[in-house]
């Protein structure tokens, strides 16, 4: 009977650990509204503007680009 109680306690603890781990994994807030949009305002293409630290079209009159270095 003592062995059965130990196994039951181990199963309960394992289930509680699993439920806690799954809860932590799925509780992360992923707010997609903070993601930068792809397109004209995106920093994923263009020339690197050293003044702003972003990629842009290379037409910023106050920007510092690779050819300015």
Coordinates of C-alpha atoms in Angstrom, one line a residue:
X1 CA 0.0 0.0 0.0
X2 CA 2.9 2.3 0.8
X3 CA 4.3 1.9 -2.8
X4 CA 0.9 2.7 -4.3
X5 CA 0.8 6.0 -2.3
X6 CA 4.3 6.9 -3.5
X7 CA 3.5 6.2 -7.1
X8 CA 0.2 8.3 -6.7
X9 CA 2.2 11.2 -5.2
X10 CA 4.7 11.0 -8.0
X11 CA 2.0 11.1 -10.6
X12 CA 0.2 14.0 -8.9
X13 CA 3.5 16.0 -8.7
X14 CA 4.3 15.2 -12.4
X15 CA 0.8 16.3 -13.5
X16 CA 1.1 19.5 -11.5
X17 CA 4.6 20.2 -13.0
X18 CA 3.3 19.5 -16.5
X19 CA 0.2 21.8 -16.0
X20 CA 2.5 24.6 -14.6
X21 CA 4.9 24.3 -17.5
X22 CA 2.2 24.3 -20.1
X23 CA 0.6 27.3 -18.4
X24 CA 3.9 29.2 -18.5
X25 CA 4.5 28.4 -22.1
X26 CA 1.1 29.5 -23.3
X27 CA 0.8 32.6 -21.0
X28 CA 3.3 34.7 -22.9
X29 CA 1.7 37.8 -24.4
X30 CA 2.6 38.2 -28.1
X31 CA 1.3 41.6 -29.0
X32 CA 1.6 41.7 -32.8
X33 CA 0.5 45.3 -32.9
X34 CA 4.1 46.3 -31.9
X35 CA 5.6 44.5 -34.9
X36 CA 6.9 46.8 -37.6
X37 CA 4.8 46.6 -40.8
X38 CA 6.4 45.3 -44.0
X39 CA 6.4 47.8 -46.8
X40 CA 7.6 51.3 -47.3
X41 CA 8.2 51.9 -43.5
X42 CA 10.0 48.7 -43.0
X43 CA 13.6 48.5 -41.9
X44 CA 14.1 45.1 -43.7
X45 CA 15.3 46.5 -47.0
X46 CA 17.0 49.6 -48.4
X47 CA 20.2 51.4 -47.3
X48 CA 21.3 51.5 -43.7
X49 CA 20.9 55.0 -42.2
X50 CA 23.5 55.4 -39.5
X51 CA 21.7 58.5 -38.1
X52 CA 18.4 56.6 -37.3
X53 CA 19.9 53.0 -37.1
X54 CA 17.3 51.8 -39.6
X55 CA 17.1 50.8 -43.2
X56 CA 15.4 53.3 -45.5
X57 CA 15.3 54.4 -49.1
X58 CA 18.5 56.4 -48.9
X59 CA 16.8 59.7 -49.5
X60 CA 17.0 61.1 -45.9
X61 CA 18.8 64.5 -46.4
X62 CA 20.1 64.4 -42.8
X63 CA 20.9 60.6 -42.9
X64 CA 24.4 59.1 -42.9
X65 CA 24.8 56.3 -45.4
X66 CA 27.7 53.9 -46.3
X67 CA 29.0 56.3 -49.0
X68 CA 29.2 59.1 -46.5
X69 CA 31.7 57.3 -44.3

